[in-house]
Amino acid sequence: MKPNSKLPLEFYSREDVLQISQDLLGKFLVTKMEDGYTSGMIVETEAYTGISDKAAHVYGDKHTKRTATMYGPPGHAYIYLCYGIHHMMNVVTNRNGVPNAVLIRALEPAEGIKIMMARRSKKILDNTLTRGPGSVGGAMGLNYHQDGTILTGNKIWIEDRGIVIPADQIQCGPRIGVSYAQEDALLPYRFWVDGNPYVSKNPHKKDPKKTRKTAIRKG
DNA sequence: ATGTCGATTTGCT
DNA sequence: GCAAATCGACATA
């Protein structure tokens, strides 16, 4: 895959959503909206593995108006409104009809930082600008009305800029905000770049051994 | 430094 | 009505 190019559909159409979650680290999310061009390097992701995943919106094969995009073809953005205010962006993966997705949880801002700050009403730049999925949506100018946008178009896309995160810098651990999902809340489906200041604070920080280097697939 | 609470759409009971 | 893949304002310590 040549550097500085939009990720092609083949990137998203692979079957292993956990692998895709890790591969997205170090890639650049780019948006071109009416108020400007912004980009940032992805430093934190979460995988949602489909209808057997209790933390996923599609758990139990739940088809709703909201989840339609997740069931659609890969390489599209699933953007939904959370808690009535936060616009959260996921990347739909696997094949048409298999509702797997990766939530983009944090970015390291790259281009258009002033525009991001304006969108978020921030006067000073700090690591809260793009830390957390709601913040990512705000900074990148995402809106749930853009749900279903194709990631190979010219509005929202992800680029490979030749940056590779070494495997030993990729950490994984439990997802955030899904405690209702019972045992699935503990699955290590969240991935992040070790030490990056834009990564979410881990609520389970007390026990560092809860994080592991390799993901385990649910049976 | 830590805790509570409001914002406000979607989907389920 | 209520909880949700959340965040930031504000209170208290």
PDB file of C-alpha atoms (C1' of nucleotides) in Angstrom:
ATOM      1  CA  MET A   1       0.000   0.000   0.000  1.00  0.00           C
ATOM      2  CA  LYS A   2       1.606   3.233  -1.083  1.00  0.00           C
ATOM      3  CA  PRO A   3       2.030   6.000   1.475  1.00  0.00           C
ATOM      4  CA  ASN A   4      -0.200   9.065   1.609  1.00  0.00           C
ATOM      5  CA  SER A   5      -3.077   7.312  -0.052  1.00  0.00           C
ATOM      6  CA  LYS A   6      -6.652   6.747   0.961  1.00  0.00           C
ATOM      7  CA  LEU A   7      -7.164   3.323   2.433  1.00  0.00           C
ATOM      8  CA  PRO A   8      -8.908   1.225  -0.214  1.00  0.00           C
ATOM      9  CA  LEU A   9     -12.031  -0.828   0.262  1.00  0.00           C
ATOM     10  CA  GLU A  10      -9.897  -3.962   0.644  1.00  0.00           C
ATOM     11  CA  PHE A  11      -8.548  -2.583   3.918  1.00  0.00           C
ATOM     12  CA  TYR A  12     -12.036  -2.495   5.404  1.00  0.00           C
ATOM     13  CA  SER A  13     -13.417  -5.629   3.807  1.00  0.00           C
ATOM     14  CA  ARG A  14     -11.162  -7.987   5.765  1.00  0.00           C
ATOM     15  CA  GLU A  15     -12.824 -10.325   8.246  1.00  0.00           C
ATOM     16  CA  ASP A  16     -10.747  -9.736  11.374  1.00  0.00           C
ATOM     17  CA  VAL A  17     -12.087  -6.575  12.986  1.00  0.00           C
ATOM     18  CA  LEU A  18      -9.568  -6.864  15.840  1.00  0.00           C
ATOM     19  CA  GLN A  19      -6.744  -6.791  13.307  1.00  0.00           C
ATOM     20  CA  ILE A  20      -8.281  -3.826  11.506  1.00  0.00           C
ATOM     21  CA  SER A  21      -8.593  -1.985  14.829  1.00  0.00           C
ATOM     22  CA  GLN A  22      -4.861  -2.348  15.357  1.00  0.00           C
ATOM     23  CA  ASP A  23      -4.008  -1.536  11.751  1.00  0.00           C
ATOM     24  CA  LEU A  24      -5.903   1.757  12.058  1.00  0.00           C
ATOM     25  CA  LEU A  25      -3.486   3.002  14.715  1.00  0.00           C
ATOM     26  CA  GLY A  26      -1.059   5.422  13.047  1.00  0.00           C
ATOM     27  CA  LYS A  27      -3.399   6.070  10.108  1.00  0.00           C
ATOM     28  CA  PHE A  28      -4.836   9.558   9.527  1.00  0.00           C
ATOM     29  CA  LEU A  29      -8.507  10.399   9.719  1.00  0.00           C
ATOM     30  CA  VAL A  30      -9.196  13.308   7.365  1.00  0.00           C
ATOM     31  CA  THR A  31     -12.351  15.374   6.865  1.00  0.00           C
ATOM     32  CA  LYS A  32     -13.102  18.096   4.356  1.00  0.00           C
ATOM     33  CA  MET A  33     -16.097  20.038   5.604  1.00  0.00           C
ATOM     34  CA  GLU A  34     -17.552  23.426   4.728  1.00  0.00           C
ATOM     35  CA  ASP A  35     -15.557  25.088   7.488  1.00  0.00           C
ATOM     36  CA  GLY A  36     -12.259  23.511   6.547  1.00  0.00           C
ATOM     37  CA  TYR A  37      -9.861  20.619   6.163  1.00  0.00           C
ATOM     38  CA  THR A  38      -8.769  18.767   9.291  1.00  0.00           C
ATOM     39  CA  SER A  39      -6.773  15.647  10.018  1.00  0.00           C
ATOM     40  CA  GLY A  40      -5.364  13.666  12.897  1.00  0.00           C
ATOM     41  CA  MET A  41      -3.490  10.444  13.534  1.00  0.00           C
ATOM     42  CA  ILE A  42      -5.591   7.661  15.033  1.00  0.00           C
ATOM     43  CA  VAL A  43      -4.179   6.639  18.410  1.00  0.00           C
ATOM     44  CA  GLU A  44      -7.072   4.751  20.025  1.00  0.00           C
ATOM     45  CA  THR A  45      -9.743   2.407  18.645  1.00  0.00           C
ATOM     46  CA  GLU A  46     -12.344  -0.050  19.855  1.00  0.00           C
ATOM     47  CA  ALA A  47     -13.640  -3.109  18.034  1.00  0.00           C
ATOM     48  CA  TYR A  48     -17.300  -4.152  17.995  1.00  0.00           C
ATOM     49  CA  THR A  49     -17.431  -7.709  16.799  1.00  0.00           C
ATOM     50  CA  GLY A  50     -21.018  -8.171  15.688  1.00  0.00           C
ATOM     51  CA  ILE A  51     -24.292  -9.735  16.749  1.00  0.00           C
ATOM     52  CA  SER A  52     -22.773 -11.831  19.543  1.00  0.00           C
ATOM     53  CA  ASP A  53     -21.062  -8.801  21.116  1.00  0.00           C
ATOM     54  CA  LYS A  54     -23.151  -7.619  24.066  1.00  0.00           C
ATOM     55  CA  ALA A  55     -21.578  -4.178  23.897  1.00  0.00           C
ATOM     56  CA  ALA A  56     -22.531  -3.625  20.270  1.00  0.00           C
ATOM     57  CA  HIS A  57     -25.675  -1.883  19.034  1.00  0.00           C
ATOM     58  CA  VAL A  58     -26.319  -4.906  16.830  1.00  0.00           C
ATOM     59  CA  TYR A  59     -26.210  -7.420  19.688  1.00  0.00           C
ATOM     60  CA  GLY A  60     -28.833 -10.098  19.096  1.00  0.00           C
ATOM     61  CA  ASP A  61     -28.984  -9.184  15.389  1.00  0.00           C
ATOM     62  CA  LYS A  62     -30.803  -5.971  16.125  1.00  0.00           C
ATOM     63  CA  HIS A  63     -31.792  -4.214  12.919  1.00  0.00           C
ATOM     64  CA  THR A  64     -32.926  -0.665  13.555  1.00  0.00           C
ATOM     65  CA  LYS A  65     -32.859   2.497  11.518  1.00  0.00           C
ATOM     66  CA  ARG A  66     -29.729   3.508  13.408  1.00  0.00           C
ATOM     67  CA  THR A  67     -27.794   0.276  12.855  1.00  0.00           C
ATOM     68  CA  ALA A  68     -28.578  -0.020   9.125  1.00  0.00           C
ATOM     69  CA  THR A  69     -25.135   1.327   8.182  1.00  0.00           C
ATOM     70  CA  MET A  70     -23.400  -1.308  10.287  1.00  0.00           C
ATOM     71  CA  TYR A  71     -25.147  -4.016   8.308  1.00  0.00           C
ATOM     72  CA  GLY A  72     -24.190  -2.368   5.036  1.00  0.00           C
ATOM     73  CA  PRO A  73     -21.013  -2.751   2.987  1.00  0.00           C
ATOM     74  CA  PRO A  74     -17.564  -2.112   4.518  1.00  0.00           C
ATOM     75  CA  GLY A  75     -15.669   1.129   4.102  1.00  0.00           C
ATOM     76  CA  HIS A  76     -18.494   3.384   5.242  1.00  0.00           C
ATOM     77  CA  ALA A  77     -18.754   5.594   8.330  1.00  0.00           C
ATOM     78  CA  TYR A  78     -21.255   4.596  10.994  1.00  0.00           C
ATOM     79  CA  ILE A  79     -21.886   7.870  12.802  1.00  0.00           C
ATOM     80  CA  TYR A  80     -24.482   7.961  15.555  1.00  0.00           C
ATOM     81  CA  LEU A  81     -25.551  10.342  18.274  1.00  0.00           C
ATOM     82  CA  CYS A  82     -24.637   9.265  21.781  1.00  0.00           C
ATOM     83  CA  TYR A  83     -26.308  10.668  24.890  1.00  0.00           C
ATOM     84  CA  GLY A  84     -28.095  13.064  22.599  1.00  0.00           C
ATOM     85  CA  ILE A  85     -25.040  15.227  21.950  1.00  0.00           C
ATOM     86  CA  HIS A  86     -21.914  13.340  20.904  1.00  0.00           C
ATOM     87  CA  HIS A  87     -21.378  12.336  17.288  1.00  0.00           C
ATOM     88  CA  MET A  88     -19.354   9.122  17.343  1.00  0.00           C
ATOM     89  CA  MET A  89     -17.662   7.690  14.314  1.00  0.00           C
ATOM     90  CA  ASN A  90     -17.088   4.040  13.515  1.00  0.00           C
ATOM     91  CA  VAL A  91     -15.584   2.384  10.486  1.00  0.00           C
ATOM     92  CA  VAL A  92     -17.724  -0.444   9.096  1.00  0.00           C
ATOM     93  CA  THR A  93     -15.717  -3.568   8.292  1.00  0.00           C
ATOM     94  CA  ASN A  94     -16.091  -7.139   7.011  1.00  0.00           C
ATOM     95  CA  ARG A  95     -18.600  -7.864   4.269  1.00  0.00           C
ATOM     96  CA  ASN A  96     -22.069  -6.616   3.511  1.00  0.00           C
ATOM     97  CA  GLY A  97     -24.493  -8.051   6.057  1.00  0.00           C
ATOM     98  CA  VAL A  98     -21.868  -8.698   8.744  1.00  0.00           C
ATOM     99  CA  PRO A  99     -22.123  -5.790  11.209  1.00  0.00           C
ATOM    100  CA  ASN A 100     -18.564  -5.342  12.463  1.00  0.00           C
ATOM    101  CA  ALA A 101     -17.168  -1.885  13.223  1.00  0.00           C
ATOM    102  CA  VAL A 102     -14.279  -0.010  14.769  1.00  0.00           C
ATOM    103  CA  LEU A 103     -14.944   3.048  16.930  1.00  0.00           C
ATOM    104  CA  ILE A 104     -12.392   5.848  16.526  1.00  0.00           C
ATOM    105  CA  ARG A 105     -11.742   6.894  20.118  1.00  0.00           C
ATOM    106  CA  ALA A 106      -8.846   9.333  19.908  1.00  0.00           C
ATOM    107  CA  LEU A 107      -6.626  11.239  17.492  1.00  0.00           C
ATOM    108  CA  GLU A 108      -3.414  13.171  17.668  1.00  0.00           C
ATOM    109  CA  PRO A 109      -4.301  16.398  15.816  1.00  0.00           C
ATOM    110  CA  ALA A 110      -2.286  17.019  12.639  1.00  0.00           C
ATOM    111  CA  GLU A 111      -3.730  19.598  10.237  1.00  0.00           C
ATOM    112  CA  GLY A 112      -6.373  22.278  10.737  1.00  0.00           C
ATOM    113  CA  ILE A 113      -5.860  22.485  14.471  1.00  0.00           C
ATOM    114  CA  LYS A 114      -7.304  26.007  14.642  1.00  0.00           C
ATOM    115  CA  ILE A 115     -10.456  24.811  12.925  1.00  0.00           C
ATOM    116  CA  MET A 116     -10.732  21.914  15.377  1.00  0.00           C
ATOM    117  CA  MET A 117     -10.326  24.290  18.302  1.00  0.00           C
ATOM    118  CA  ALA A 118     -13.002  26.585  16.914  1.00  0.00           C
ATOM    119  CA  ARG A 119     -15.406  23.664  16.467  1.00  0.00           C
ATOM    120  CA  ARG A 120     -14.830  22.636  20.071  1.00  0.00           C
ATOM    121  CA  SER A 121     -14.766  26.203  21.467  1.00  0.00           C
ATOM    122  CA  LYS A 122     -11.275  25.679  22.857  1.00  0.00           C
ATOM    123  CA  LYS A 123      -9.028  28.660  23.483  1.00  0.00           C
ATOM    124  CA  ILE A 124      -5.901  26.692  24.275  1.00  0.00           C
ATOM    125  CA  LEU A 125      -4.618  23.511  22.692  1.00  0.00           C
ATOM    126  CA  ASP A 126      -4.361  20.528  25.000  1.00  0.00           C
ATOM    127  CA  ASN A 127      -4.901  16.800  24.798  1.00  0.00           C
ATOM    128  CA  THR A 128      -8.628  17.068  25.445  1.00  0.00           C
ATOM    129  CA  LEU A 129      -9.126  18.438  21.915  1.00  0.00           C
ATOM    130  CA  THR A 130      -9.411  14.969  20.356  1.00  0.00           C
ATOM    131  CA  ARG A 131      -9.375  12.601  23.331  1.00  0.00           C
ATOM    132  CA  GLY A 132     -12.492  10.447  23.531  1.00  0.00           C
ATOM    133  CA  PRO A 133     -14.912   9.549  20.718  1.00  0.00           C
ATOM    134  CA  GLY A 134     -17.246  12.484  21.330  1.00  0.00           C
ATOM    135  CA  SER A 135     -14.312  14.870  21.146  1.00  0.00           C
ATOM    136  CA  VAL A 136     -13.093  13.287  17.916  1.00  0.00           C
ATOM    137  CA  GLY A 137     -16.519  13.810  16.360  1.00  0.00           C
ATOM    138  CA  GLY A 138     -16.629  17.412  17.513  1.00  0.00           C
ATOM    139  CA  ALA A 139     -13.122  18.320  16.369  1.00  0.00           C
ATOM    140  CA  MET A 140     -13.488  16.686  12.970  1.00  0.00           C
ATOM    141  CA  GLY A 141     -16.837  18.332  12.311  1.00  0.00           C
ATOM    142  CA  LEU A 142     -18.698  15.037  12.150  1.00  0.00           C
ATOM    143  CA  ASN A 143     -22.455  14.900  12.355  1.00  0.00           C
ATOM    144  CA  TYR A 144     -24.791  11.936  12.572  1.00  0.00           C
ATOM    145  CA  HIS A 145     -26.535  13.150   9.450  1.00  0.00           C
ATOM    146  CA  GLN A 146     -23.330  12.072   7.651  1.00  0.00           C
ATOM    147  CA  ASP A 147     -23.968   8.488   8.742  1.00  0.00           C
ATOM    148  CA  GLY A 148     -23.249   6.136   5.851  1.00  0.00           C
ATOM    149  CA  THR A 149     -20.632   8.353   4.174  1.00  0.00           C
ATOM    150  CA  ILE A 150     -18.254   6.277   2.071  1.00  0.00           C
ATOM    151  CA  LEU A 151     -14.646   6.406   3.210  1.00  0.00           C
ATOM    152  CA  THR A 152     -13.204   6.416  -0.285  1.00  0.00           C
ATOM    153  CA  GLY A 153     -14.914   9.697  -1.177  1.00  0.00           C
ATOM    154  CA  ASN A 154     -13.795  13.289  -0.641  1.00  0.00           C
ATOM    155  CA  LYS A 155     -15.594  14.167   2.591  1.00  0.00           C
ATOM    156  CA  ILE A 156     -14.417  11.684   5.216  1.00  0.00           C
ATOM    157  CA  TRP A 157     -11.554   9.278   4.626  1.00  0.00           C
ATOM    158  CA  ILE A 158      -8.550   7.577   6.228  1.00  0.00           C
ATOM    159  CA  GLU A 159      -5.014   7.823   4.847  1.00  0.00           C
ATOM    160  CA  ASP A 160      -1.873   5.799   5.162  1.00  0.00           C
ATOM    161  CA  ARG A 161       0.990   8.253   5.519  1.00  0.00           C
ATOM    162  CA  GLY A 162       3.673   5.634   5.936  1.00  0.00           C
ATOM    163  CA  ILE A 163       3.653   5.615   9.729  1.00  0.00           C
ATOM    164  CA  VAL A 164       3.891   2.177  11.300  1.00  0.00           C
ATOM    165  CA  ILE A 165       3.246   1.723  15.014  1.00  0.00           C
ATOM    166  CA  PRO A 166       5.580  -1.038  16.249  1.00  0.00           C
ATOM    167  CA  ALA A 167       3.716  -3.983  17.722  1.00  0.00           C
ATOM    168  CA  ASP A 168       5.295  -3.440  21.130  1.00  0.00           C
ATOM    169  CA  GLN A 169       3.783   0.057  21.257  1.00  0.00           C
ATOM    170  CA  ILE A 170       0.264  -1.226  20.720  1.00  0.00           C
ATOM    171  CA  GLN A 171      -1.556  -1.883  23.964  1.00  0.00           C
ATOM    172  CA  CYS A 172      -4.927  -3.418  24.436  1.00  0.00           C
ATOM    173  CA  GLY A 173      -7.438  -3.620  27.231  1.00  0.00           C
ATOM    174  CA  PRO A 174     -11.150  -3.444  28.116  1.00  0.00           C
ATOM    175  CA  ARG A 175     -13.477  -1.109  26.254  1.00  0.00           C
ATOM    176  CA  ILE A 176     -14.807   2.027  27.906  1.00  0.00           C
ATOM    177  CA  GLY A 177     -18.372   2.896  28.825  1.00  0.00           C
ATOM    178  CA  VAL A 178     -19.835  -0.552  28.189  1.00  0.00           C
ATOM    179  CA  SER A 179     -20.165  -1.927  31.720  1.00  0.00           C
ATOM    180  CA  TYR A 180     -23.780  -2.882  30.944  1.00  0.00           C
ATOM    181  CA  ALA A 181     -22.394  -5.533  28.567  1.00  0.00           C
ATOM    182  CA  GLN A 182     -21.578  -7.844  31.480  1.00  0.00           C
ATOM    183  CA  GLU A 183     -18.747 -10.276  30.687  1.00  0.00           C
ATOM    184  CA  ASP A 184     -18.207  -8.745  27.253  1.00  0.00           C
ATOM    185  CA  ALA A 185     -17.261  -5.459  28.914  1.00  0.00           C
ATOM    186  CA  LEU A 186     -14.014  -7.114  29.982  1.00  0.00           C
ATOM    187  CA  LEU A 187     -12.961  -8.261  26.531  1.00  0.00           C
ATOM    188  CA  PRO A 188      -9.697  -6.553  25.485  1.00  0.00           C
ATOM    189  CA  TYR A 189     -11.107  -4.967  22.348  1.00  0.00           C
ATOM    190  CA  ARG A 190      -9.703  -1.474  22.907  1.00  0.00           C
ATOM    191  CA  PHE A 191      -6.363  -0.690  21.295  1.00  0.00           C
ATOM    192  CA  TRP A 192      -4.114   2.308  21.756  1.00  0.00           C
ATOM    193  CA  VAL A 193      -0.637   3.680  21.126  1.00  0.00           C
ATOM    194  CA  ASP A 194       1.337   3.253  24.329  1.00  0.00           C
ATOM    195  CA  GLY A 195       2.089   6.522  26.070  1.00  0.00           C
ATOM    196  CA  ASN A 196       0.285   8.795  23.631  1.00  0.00           C
ATOM    197  CA  PRO A 197      -1.190  11.747  25.569  1.00  0.00           C
ATOM    198  CA  TYR A 198      -4.375  11.784  23.470  1.00  0.00           C
ATOM    199  CA  VAL A 199      -5.399   8.309  24.624  1.00  0.00           C
ATOM    200  CA  SER A 200      -8.360   8.095  27.024  1.00  0.00           C
ATOM    201  CA  LYS A 201      -7.685   7.755  30.691  1.00  0.00           C
ATOM    202  CA  ASN A 202      -8.190   4.137  31.612  1.00  0.00           C
ATOM    203  CA  PRO A 203     -10.812   3.734  34.335  1.00  0.00           C
ATOM    204  CA  HIS A 204      -9.259   0.396  35.297  1.00  0.00           C
ATOM    205  CA  LYS A 205      -5.849   1.943  35.729  1.00  0.00           C
ATOM    206  CA  LYS A 206      -5.478   0.441  39.181  1.00  0.00           C
ATOM    207  CA  ASP A 207      -4.613  -2.957  37.791  1.00  0.00           C
ATOM    208  CA  PRO A 208      -2.164  -2.598  34.917  1.00  0.00           C
ATOM    209  CA  LYS A 209      -2.052  -6.362  34.533  1.00  0.00           C
ATOM    210  CA  LYS A 210      -5.595  -6.246  33.184  1.00  0.00           C
ATOM    211  CA  THR A 211      -4.151  -4.999  29.933  1.00  0.00           C
ATOM    212  CA  ARG A 212      -2.503  -7.467  27.624  1.00  0.00           C
ATOM    213  CA  LYS A 213      -0.421  -7.460  24.499  1.00  0.00           C
ATOM    214  CA  THR A 214      -2.521  -9.850  22.494  1.00  0.00           C
ATOM    215  CA  ALA A 215      -6.201  -9.839  21.856  1.00  0.00           C
ATOM    216  CA  ILE A 216      -8.318 -12.847  22.641  1.00  0.00           C
ATOM    217  CA  ARG A 217     -11.204 -13.737  20.447  1.00  0.00           C
ATOM    218  CA  LYS A 218     -14.492 -14.583  21.975  1.00  0.00           C
ATOM    219  CA  GLY A 219     -15.558 -18.179  21.497  1.00  0.00           C
TER     220      GLY A 219
ATOM    221  C1'  DA B   1      -8.293  15.789  42.962  1.00  0.00           C
ATOM    222  C1'  DT B   2     -12.692  13.769  42.957  1.00  0.00           C
ATOM    223  C1'  DG B   3     -17.818  13.793  42.558  1.00  0.00           C
ATOM    224  C1'  DT B   4     -22.273  14.925  40.639  1.00  0.00           C
ATOM    225  C1'  DC B   5     -25.028  16.413  37.075  1.00  0.00           C
ATOM    226  C1'  DG B   6     -27.013  18.219  32.659  1.00  0.00           C
ATOM    227  C1'  DA B   7     -27.282  17.996  27.629  1.00  0.00           C
ATOM    228  C1'  DT B   8     -30.820  15.533  24.594  1.00  0.00           C
ATOM    229  C1'  DT B   9     -31.658  11.422  20.364  1.00  0.00           C
ATOM    230  C1'  DT B  10     -32.559   6.705  19.788  1.00  0.00           C
ATOM    231  C1'  DG B  11     -34.458   2.539  21.027  1.00  0.00           C
ATOM    232  C1'  DC B  12     -36.545  -0.550  24.296  1.00  0.00           C
ATOM    233  C1'  DT B  13     -40.128  -1.535  28.121  1.00  0.00           C
TER     234       DT B  13
ATOM    235  C1'  DG C   1     -39.949   6.542  31.198  1.00  0.00           C
ATOM    236  C1'  DC C   2     -35.182   5.345  31.167  1.00  0.00           C
ATOM    237  C1'  DA C   3     -30.534   4.017  29.816  1.00  0.00           C
ATOM    238  C1'  DA C   4     -27.103   4.777  26.516  1.00  0.00           C
ATOM    239  C1'  DA C   5     -20.083   2.920  22.828  1.00  0.00           C
ATOM    240  C1'  DT C   6     -19.788  10.758  26.691  1.00  0.00           C
ATOM    241  C1'  DC C   7     -17.976  15.171  28.030  1.00  0.00           C
ATOM    242  C1'  DG C   8     -17.393  19.316  30.520  1.00  0.00           C
ATOM    243  C1'  DA C   9     -19.129  22.527  33.987  1.00  0.00           C
ATOM    244  C1'  DC C  10     -19.309  23.217  38.469  1.00  0.00           C
ATOM    245  C1'  DA C  11     -19.187  21.901  43.331  1.00  0.00           C
ATOM    246  C1'  DT C  12     -16.775  20.433  47.159  1.00  0.00           C
ATOM    247  C1'  DA C  13     -12.114  18.968  49.533  1.00  0.00           C
TER     248       DA C  13
END
